[in-house]
Structures are given as C-alpha cells and as structure tokens.
Amino acid sequence: MIITVTMNPAIDKTVEIDTLVHGGLNRIRKVEYDAGGKGINVSKTLLELGGTSIASGFLAGNNGRTIARVLKEKGIISDFVRADGETRTNTKVFEQNGSLTELNEPGPAITREQIEALMNKLDSYAGRETLFVLSGSIPEGVPGDTYARIIRMVHRKGAAVLLDADGDLFRLGIEAGPDILKPNRTELEEYAGLGAGASETELRRIAEKLKAQGAGTIAISMGREGALFVFADSAFRCPALSVKAHSTVGAGDAMVAGLAFAWENRLSAEETMRLCMAVSAGAVTTIGTKPPSWELTDRLMEQVIISKTQQGRTSFPETGERVAYPDRRNIP
C-alpha cells in the first residue's frame, strides 16, 4: 500500500502565452486546471502506471473540495484532514520559448489539532507493507521537523518512507533515516553546502554518506543531464531521454511515482531505473501536471541507457524472471 502525503496541495492553473510582457498586457492562449501538489501528482502518475495509492494531507475551502472531487472522479482514494481557510492556487505561466514562471500561493494556516489529526490518520495506515511518500512544501503552522516525525512514527510499525523535499524538511528528514530519497541536483548541493555544478563524483559521494544514515535507495535527478541511481552497493548513471519537452513541471514527481511503484512491485534495479527515467521523460511532454500515458512510458523504457559506475549488488530484490508491468489499457 502506498500513501502519498501532500501537506500543501493546490489547484494547478497552467496558462500558455506567446511571450511574458512584464508590466503589460498578456493574452492567454490556453488554460489548464488540475488537482496538484507533489504527493497528489505522484498519486495521479501511479494510477496511470496501473498502481493504486491513498492520497492524504490537508485540504481547505472550495479549492479543497474541488481537489477531493477531482481525485474521486479519477479513481484515486483520498483521506485528507480538513483545514480552515482555502487551499492555494498555483499559477504556472508557460511561454512558447519554453520559459516557465511560477506563482505559488502560501496556502492555509494549519492548527496543532489538525496536525495531530493527520499524524493519527497516517499512523493508522502504517505497517510492514506500507510505503509513505512525503513530498513537497508545508503550509504555515506545520513545524519543519514534521516529515522527520512522521518517518520515526511509521518506522516503529515497520513501514517504509520515500522522502522528496528540500531545505530543513530534507535535512531534518535525513536524520530520521528515510528508506528512499529522491533529491534533485540543486537540493543535494544545497544540503551539502556545495556550489552549483557539483561533479557527479561529488554527488555520488554525498549519496554514499546519506546511505550511511539509513537510506537504501537514492535517485538524484539532474534535469537534462539525466539521473544517478545509488543502491546498496552500486551506482548507475542514466542519460536523459530525447523527447519533445512541453514543461518540466511534474517530472520529478513522476520519478518519485516510479520509485514508489518499483518498491511496491519489488522490481529489479534495472526495471526501476528504466521505469523512473521513462515516466519522468514522459511527464515533460504533457501539459500542466498531467502524467504521461502508460503507452508512452512503455515505449520510452526501451530507450533508457544504463551505465554502471560502481560494482556491487542492488537494494531492490532481483527477480527470478522479469516482472511484467501492468498494461494500463486493460485496467478499467
């Protein structure tokens, strides 16, 4: 069972224009709305892959009710704590030259009682066959150590945790020993106090230190440079796939979904990397925060190139025979 936790969800509003005119009139060519927030994006991608999840976190006001309705219509189970105020709307302005400007609202303030209600809800789902996906920002009122607290709480019941965060959420979360990590290059550089442009050797060295703190699998997304995957005793590099990009929004969330799907289905390291690279590349071809179709992901998996950078075994169990990915076309 996969539980995605979105503390600060949003209505994602993606607008397309020719060129952004600062201080002037901008005519919108196209508008897309969708239920968003990093954990919710993971749930949407898991659904497209043929997997299931329960989406949780905080929802508030009319926007919160809209998100709950959209998730239900998509067939995604949700179990959110209701908060006061209004769930935010995030506006993404996409220009024809590929430039993206994001305007993100702060979201509602969360009370101590609502935080405890969510903690109790998550604790009730924890078990040895449960993976919690903690991703994205937190709203006002939620302490910066909340992800770390959740990790320690669910670990006591044998659950696993995938962490995708930045800043203090990442730093404090690391101290609690999450099982899977998905930082991007910038987040890892900031965590280690490095300047931009750290070498792959430096990034892998940081990942090795993180493994020593309990992380079993680390996927480092590097945008156009591809990704590094660090398992128990081995590391691999995958160059980015060549696709016609529309927007990079949601690519990281798609990779997180790939990691979560691989965990639940006990995919081999090779299958995990192929799925993560393909679904992430597919995500940049879509409009807004919509996940790529299973058919596109399936085609892209055959194009993934994997180069081993270090000898050793993998942390995902190897399978006696290739695990078949579910055919999304046969799922109602």
Tab-separated table of C-alpha atoms in Angstrom:
chain	number	residue	atom	x	y	z
A	1	MET	CA	0.000	0.000	0.000
A	2	ILE	CA	1.269	3.452	-0.934
A	3	ILE	CA	0.206	6.560	0.990
A	4	THR	CA	1.079	9.904	-0.606
A	5	VAL	CA	1.194	12.844	1.800
A	6	THR	CA	0.612	16.333	0.401
A	7	MET	CA	0.731	18.903	3.190
A	8	ASN	CA	0.251	21.864	0.850
A	9	PRO	CA	-1.820	20.785	-2.182
A	10	ALA	CA	-3.023	23.199	-4.831
A	11	ILE	CA	-5.223	23.801	-7.794
A	12	ASP	CA	-2.642	23.942	-10.577
A	13	LYS	CA	-3.516	26.573	-13.165
A	14	THR	CA	-1.272	26.390	-16.226
A	15	VAL	CA	-1.560	29.214	-18.741
A	16	GLU	CA	0.142	29.373	-22.134
A	17	ILE	CA	1.160	32.677	-23.693
A	18	ASP	CA	3.461	33.733	-26.520
A	19	THR	CA	5.903	35.854	-24.521
A	20	LEU	CA	5.512	37.218	-20.999
A	21	VAL	CA	5.320	41.023	-21.018
A	22	HIS	CA	6.276	42.388	-17.598
A	23	GLY	CA	4.074	45.304	-16.613
A	24	GLY	CA	1.946	44.965	-19.747
A	25	LEU	CA	-1.000	43.086	-21.196
A	26	ASN	CA	-0.611	39.327	-21.695
A	27	ARG	CA	-3.187	37.414	-23.728
A	28	ILE	CA	-3.609	33.791	-22.682
A	29	ARG	CA	-3.765	31.227	-25.480
A	30	LYS	CA	-4.723	28.219	-23.369
A	31	VAL	CA	-5.590	27.418	-19.738
A	32	GLU	CA	-5.410	24.050	-17.957
A	33	TYR	CA	-6.636	23.293	-14.424
A	34	ASP	CA	-5.813	20.209	-12.379
A	35	ALA	CA	-5.624	18.937	-8.824
A	36	GLY	CA	-1.989	19.352	-7.845
A	37	GLY	CA	0.659	19.284	-5.172
A	38	LYS	CA	3.650	16.940	-5.307
A	39	GLY	CA	2.099	13.987	-3.495
A	40	ILE	CA	-1.117	14.289	-5.486
A	41	ASN	CA	0.936	14.330	-8.701
A	42	VAL	CA	2.569	11.090	-7.518
A	43	SER	CA	-0.860	9.515	-6.947
A	44	LYS	CA	-2.016	10.560	-10.428
A	45	THR	CA	1.082	9.046	-12.017
A	46	LEU	CA	0.761	5.821	-10.028
A	47	LEU	CA	-2.790	5.498	-11.313
A	48	GLU	CA	-1.602	5.834	-14.906
A	49	LEU	CA	1.048	3.180	-14.284
A	50	GLY	CA	-1.660	0.804	-13.115
A	51	GLY	CA	-0.906	1.187	-9.413
A	52	THR	CA	-3.018	2.412	-6.527
A	53	SER	CA	-2.466	4.791	-3.638
A	54	ILE	CA	-4.256	6.710	-0.937
A	55	ALA	CA	-3.755	10.482	-1.089
A	56	SER	CA	-3.634	12.269	2.251
A	57	GLY	CA	-2.645	15.622	3.746
A	58	PHE	CA	-4.635	18.840	4.288
A	59	LEU	CA	-7.479	20.296	2.208
A	60	ALA	CA	-9.349	23.536	2.838
A	61	GLY	CA	-12.211	25.565	1.418
A	62	ASN	CA	-13.736	25.394	-2.045
A	63	ASN	CA	-10.426	24.526	-3.684
A	64	GLY	CA	-10.037	21.638	-1.260
A	65	ARG	CA	-13.490	20.338	-2.133
A	66	THR	CA	-12.637	20.632	-5.829
A	67	ILE	CA	-9.455	18.603	-5.374
A	68	ALA	CA	-11.316	15.908	-3.426
A	69	ARG	CA	-13.939	15.715	-6.182
A	70	VAL	CA	-11.343	15.538	-8.973
A	71	LEU	CA	-9.442	12.745	-7.210
A	72	LYS	CA	-12.657	10.787	-6.744
A	73	GLU	CA	-13.536	11.204	-10.421
A	74	LYS	CA	-10.079	9.936	-11.389
A	75	GLY	CA	-10.499	6.894	-9.149
A	76	ILE	CA	-7.906	7.923	-6.549
A	77	ILE	CA	-8.789	7.196	-2.929
A	78	SER	CA	-8.293	10.226	-0.675
A	79	ASP	CA	-8.261	10.618	3.100
A	80	PHE	CA	-7.418	14.228	3.938
A	81	VAL	CA	-7.777	16.276	7.104
A	82	ARG	CA	-9.988	19.316	6.587
A	83	ALA	CA	-8.350	22.640	7.466
A	84	ASP	CA	-9.581	26.200	7.818
A	85	GLY	CA	-9.115	28.797	5.110
A	86	GLU	CA	-8.524	27.972	1.458
A	87	THR	CA	-6.243	25.545	-0.362
A	88	ARG	CA	-3.932	27.537	-2.607
A	89	THR	CA	-3.973	28.036	-6.368
A	90	ASN	CA	-0.593	27.817	-8.109
A	91	THR	CA	-0.308	29.573	-11.459
A	92	LYS	CA	2.289	28.411	-13.974
A	93	VAL	CA	2.930	30.710	-16.930
A	94	PHE	CA	4.385	28.805	-19.865
A	95	GLU	CA	5.904	30.747	-22.781
A	96	GLN	CA	6.396	29.439	-26.310
A	97	ASN	CA	10.186	29.549	-25.924
A	98	GLY	CA	9.931	27.024	-23.092
A	99	SER	CA	10.344	29.513	-20.246
A	100	LEU	CA	8.234	28.822	-17.155
A	101	THR	CA	7.222	31.350	-14.497
A	102	GLU	CA	5.528	30.005	-11.359
A	103	LEU	CA	3.317	31.992	-8.977
A	104	ASN	CA	2.663	29.879	-5.884
A	105	GLU	CA	0.285	30.958	-3.138
A	106	PRO	CA	1.153	30.214	0.523
A	107	GLY	CA	-1.837	28.020	1.398
A	108	PRO	CA	-3.899	27.901	4.608
A	109	ALA	CA	-2.586	28.040	8.177
A	110	ILE	CA	-2.771	24.668	9.929
A	111	THR	CA	-3.596	24.287	13.625
A	112	ARG	CA	-1.907	21.970	16.126
A	113	GLU	CA	-5.113	19.950	16.399
A	114	GLN	CA	-5.232	19.432	12.628
A	115	ILE	CA	-1.580	18.347	12.595
A	116	GLU	CA	-2.260	15.746	15.285
A	117	ALA	CA	-5.348	14.554	13.404
A	118	LEU	CA	-3.190	13.921	10.327
A	119	MET	CA	-0.491	12.192	12.380
A	120	ASN	CA	-3.085	9.837	13.875
A	121	LYS	CA	-4.521	9.150	10.427
A	122	LEU	CA	-1.110	8.291	8.973
A	123	ASP	CA	-0.186	6.147	11.944
A	124	SER	CA	-3.327	4.070	11.382
A	125	TYR	CA	-2.082	3.155	7.879
A	126	ALA	CA	1.457	2.238	8.948
A	127	GLY	CA	2.551	-1.373	8.564
A	128	ARG	CA	5.254	-3.540	7.024
A	129	GLU	CA	3.611	-3.462	3.588
A	130	THR	CA	3.133	0.321	3.540
A	131	LEU	CA	5.232	2.975	1.813
A	132	PHE	CA	4.680	6.619	2.729
A	133	VAL	CA	5.626	9.229	0.123
A	134	LEU	CA	6.468	12.539	1.797
A	135	SER	CA	6.954	15.256	-0.781
A	136	GLY	CA	6.636	18.965	-1.251
A	137	SER	CA	6.346	22.027	0.943
A	138	ILE	CA	4.470	22.510	4.213
A	139	PRO	CA	1.912	25.243	4.954
A	140	GLU	CA	2.026	27.804	7.739
A	141	GLY	CA	1.704	26.278	11.195
A	142	VAL	CA	3.367	22.957	10.344
A	143	PRO	CA	6.782	22.546	12.067
A	144	GLY	CA	9.847	21.973	9.927
A	145	ASP	CA	10.551	18.629	11.598
A	146	THR	CA	7.146	17.170	10.695
A	147	TYR	CA	8.499	14.862	7.990
A	148	ALA	CA	11.155	13.591	10.394
A	149	ARG	CA	8.467	12.964	12.984
A	150	ILE	CA	6.343	11.010	10.511
A	151	ILE	CA	9.348	8.920	9.446
A	152	ARG	CA	10.144	7.911	13.020
A	153	MET	CA	6.490	7.265	13.820
A	154	VAL	CA	5.739	4.928	10.894
A	155	HIS	CA	9.130	3.181	11.163
A	156	ARG	CA	8.063	1.922	14.570
A	157	LYS	CA	5.396	-0.122	12.787
A	158	GLY	CA	7.756	-1.348	10.080
A	159	ALA	CA	6.582	0.991	7.296
A	160	ALA	CA	8.947	2.432	4.675
A	161	VAL	CA	9.279	6.091	3.663
A	162	LEU	CA	10.217	7.832	0.416
A	163	LEU	CA	11.317	11.426	1.010
A	164	ASP	CA	11.272	14.147	-1.669
A	165	ALA	CA	11.794	17.541	-0.061
A	166	ASP	CA	14.258	20.399	0.255
A	167	GLY	CA	15.729	22.721	2.863
A	168	ASP	CA	15.070	21.911	6.506
A	169	LEU	CA	12.439	19.331	5.546
A	170	PHE	CA	15.146	17.387	3.726
A	171	ARG	CA	17.902	17.972	6.284
A	172	LEU	CA	15.810	17.009	9.312
A	173	GLY	CA	14.113	14.211	7.410
A	174	ILE	CA	17.504	12.674	6.592
A	175	GLU	CA	18.276	12.434	10.297
A	176	ALA	CA	15.238	10.180	10.739
A	177	GLY	CA	16.574	7.693	8.164
A	178	PRO	CA	14.097	7.534	5.243
A	179	ASP	CA	14.311	4.381	3.134
A	180	ILE	CA	14.266	6.012	-0.319
A	181	LEU	CA	15.398	9.503	-1.308
A	182	LYS	CA	14.706	11.493	-4.483
A	183	PRO	CA	16.618	14.790	-4.336
A	184	ASN	CA	17.414	16.814	-7.411
A	185	ARG	CA	20.900	18.134	-8.086
A	186	THR	CA	20.216	21.573	-6.557
A	187	GLU	CA	18.677	20.161	-3.381
A	188	LEU	CA	21.637	17.849	-2.835
A	189	GLU	CA	24.153	20.632	-3.496
A	190	GLU	CA	22.401	22.916	-1.010
A	191	TYR	CA	22.220	20.152	1.591
A	192	ALA	CA	25.967	19.507	1.308
A	193	GLY	CA	26.892	23.195	1.168
A	194	LEU	CA	28.299	22.919	-2.351
A	195	GLY	CA	28.047	25.461	-5.106
A	196	ALA	CA	26.101	24.846	-8.270
A	197	GLY	CA	27.674	22.471	-10.751
A	198	ALA	CA	28.996	19.781	-8.416
A	199	SER	CA	30.509	16.852	-10.283
A	200	GLU	CA	28.780	13.501	-10.481
A	201	THR	CA	31.570	12.086	-8.314
A	202	GLU	CA	30.782	14.666	-5.628
A	203	LEU	CA	27.054	13.949	-5.861
A	204	ARG	CA	27.671	10.231	-5.527
A	205	ARG	CA	29.947	10.843	-2.530
A	206	ILE	CA	27.142	12.775	-0.828
A	207	ALA	CA	24.732	9.948	-1.623
A	208	GLU	CA	27.125	7.458	-0.026
A	209	LYS	CA	27.042	9.486	3.194
A	210	LEU	CA	23.254	9.561	3.080
A	211	LYS	CA	23.178	5.786	2.685
A	212	ALA	CA	25.232	5.502	5.861
A	213	GLN	CA	22.358	7.297	7.616
A	214	GLY	CA	19.872	4.626	6.573
A	215	ALA	CA	18.725	5.385	3.034
A	216	GLY	CA	18.612	2.217	0.923
A	217	THR	CA	17.979	3.753	-2.492
A	218	ILE	CA	18.771	7.266	-3.721
A	219	ALA	CA	17.714	8.682	-7.083
A	220	ILE	CA	19.303	12.023	-7.969
A	221	SER	CA	17.520	13.783	-10.810
A	222	MET	CA	19.766	16.097	-12.827
A	223	GLY	CA	17.449	17.527	-15.483
A	224	ARG	CA	18.974	17.433	-18.967
A	225	GLU	CA	21.951	15.501	-17.572
A	226	GLY	CA	19.751	12.555	-16.648
A	227	ALA	CA	19.893	10.887	-13.246
A	228	LEU	CA	22.134	9.000	-10.841
A	229	PHE	CA	20.784	5.954	-9.020
A	230	VAL	CA	22.613	4.782	-5.902
A	231	PHE	CA	21.596	1.409	-4.467
A	232	ALA	CA	23.028	-0.584	-1.558
A	233	ASP	CA	26.457	-1.275	-3.078
A	234	SER	CA	26.215	0.024	-6.625
A	235	ALA	CA	25.623	3.215	-8.553
A	236	PHE	CA	24.344	3.823	-12.078
A	237	ARG	CA	24.023	6.749	-14.443
A	238	CYS	CA	21.204	7.195	-16.948
A	239	PRO	CA	21.361	9.995	-19.535
A	240	ALA	CA	18.178	11.955	-20.161
A	241	LEU	CA	15.917	10.686	-22.912
A	242	SER	CA	15.380	12.765	-26.024
A	243	VAL	CA	11.731	13.864	-26.072
A	244	LYS	CA	9.833	16.920	-27.240
A	245	ALA	CA	9.539	18.849	-23.989
A	246	HIS	CA	6.496	20.911	-23.175
A	247	SER	CA	7.129	21.658	-19.492
A	248	THR	CA	9.410	20.246	-16.807
A	249	VAL	CA	6.667	20.629	-14.183
A	250	GLY	CA	5.885	17.258	-12.628
A	251	ALA	CA	8.935	15.402	-13.971
A	252	GLY	CA	10.394	14.914	-10.500
A	253	ASP	CA	7.039	13.772	-9.119
A	254	ALA	CA	6.810	11.235	-11.940
A	255	MET	CA	10.198	9.814	-10.965
A	256	VAL	CA	9.023	9.556	-7.352
A	257	ALA	CA	5.974	7.626	-8.575
A	258	GLY	CA	8.295	5.288	-10.471
A	259	LEU	CA	10.322	4.630	-7.321
A	260	ALA	CA	7.163	4.002	-5.287
A	261	PHE	CA	5.728	1.662	-7.921
A	262	ALA	CA	9.027	-0.235	-8.050
A	263	TRP	CA	9.074	-0.618	-4.260
A	264	GLU	CA	5.553	-1.999	-4.096
A	265	ASN	CA	6.056	-4.391	-7.003
A	266	ARG	CA	9.589	-5.459	-5.977
A	267	LEU	CA	11.079	-4.557	-9.329
A	268	SER	CA	14.749	-5.174	-10.021
A	269	ALA	CA	17.214	-2.288	-10.121
A	270	GLU	CA	17.221	-2.297	-13.921
A	271	GLU	CA	13.431	-2.251	-14.141
A	272	THR	CA	13.309	0.505	-11.530
A	273	MET	CA	15.690	2.751	-13.439
A	274	ARG	CA	14.010	2.151	-16.789
A	275	LEU	CA	10.610	2.972	-15.332
A	276	CYS	CA	11.810	6.084	-13.491
A	277	MET	CA	13.625	7.529	-16.488
A	278	ALA	CA	10.797	6.777	-18.896
A	279	VAL	CA	7.925	8.096	-16.794
A	280	SER	CA	9.918	11.225	-15.896
A	281	ALA	CA	10.742	11.916	-19.551
A	282	GLY	CA	7.135	11.304	-20.498
A	283	ALA	CA	5.981	13.837	-17.913
A	284	VAL	CA	7.822	16.725	-19.610
A	285	THR	CA	5.807	16.132	-22.783
A	286	THR	CA	2.443	16.727	-21.080
A	287	ILE	CA	0.566	19.947	-20.399
A	288	GLY	CA	0.428	21.172	-16.807
A	289	THR	CA	0.817	18.466	-14.162
A	290	LYS	CA	-0.818	15.648	-16.072
A	291	PRO	CA	1.038	12.308	-16.011
A	292	PRO	CA	2.225	10.626	-19.211
A	293	SER	CA	0.164	7.788	-20.627
A	294	TRP	CA	1.222	4.235	-19.910
A	295	GLU	CA	1.668	3.659	-23.655
A	296	LEU	CA	4.246	6.486	-23.858
A	297	THR	CA	6.095	5.314	-20.741
A	298	ASP	CA	6.173	1.772	-22.108
A	299	ARG	CA	7.766	2.953	-25.372
A	300	LEU	CA	10.317	5.164	-23.631
A	301	MET	CA	11.524	2.384	-21.320
A	302	GLU	CA	13.170	0.662	-24.278
A	303	GLN	CA	15.258	3.796	-24.936
A	304	VAL	CA	16.791	4.057	-21.447
A	305	ILE	CA	20.582	3.646	-21.325
A	306	ILE	CA	22.104	2.449	-18.051
A	307	SER	CA	25.811	2.776	-17.237
A	308	LYS	CA	27.227	1.203	-14.094
A	309	THR	CA	29.553	3.470	-12.131
A	310	GLN	CA	30.339	1.220	-9.185
A	311	GLN	CA	30.467	-2.535	-8.570
A	312	GLY	CA	28.122	-4.306	-6.167
A	313	ARG	CA	24.636	-5.555	-5.649
A	314	THR	CA	21.351	-3.667	-5.723
A	315	SER	CA	18.974	-2.953	-2.877
A	316	PHE	CA	15.806	-3.789	-4.795
A	317	PRO	CA	15.293	-7.570	-4.768
A	318	GLU	CA	16.334	-9.213	-8.002
A	319	THR	CA	13.533	-11.241	-9.544
A	320	GLY	CA	13.812	-14.754	-10.899
A	321	GLU	CA	12.162	-13.567	-14.086
A	322	ARG	CA	11.264	-10.187	-15.446
A	323	VAL	CA	8.351	-8.610	-13.613
A	324	ALA	CA	5.709	-7.579	-16.130
A	325	TYR	CA	4.457	-4.021	-15.847
A	326	PRO	CA	0.662	-3.804	-15.772
A	327	ASP	CA	-0.992	-2.988	-19.059
A	328	ARG	CA	-2.845	0.246	-18.289
A	329	ARG	CA	-5.090	-0.323	-21.288
A	330	ASN	CA	-6.654	-3.346	-19.614
A	331	ILE	CA	-7.423	-1.504	-16.377
A	332	PRO	CA	-10.918	-0.003	-16.143
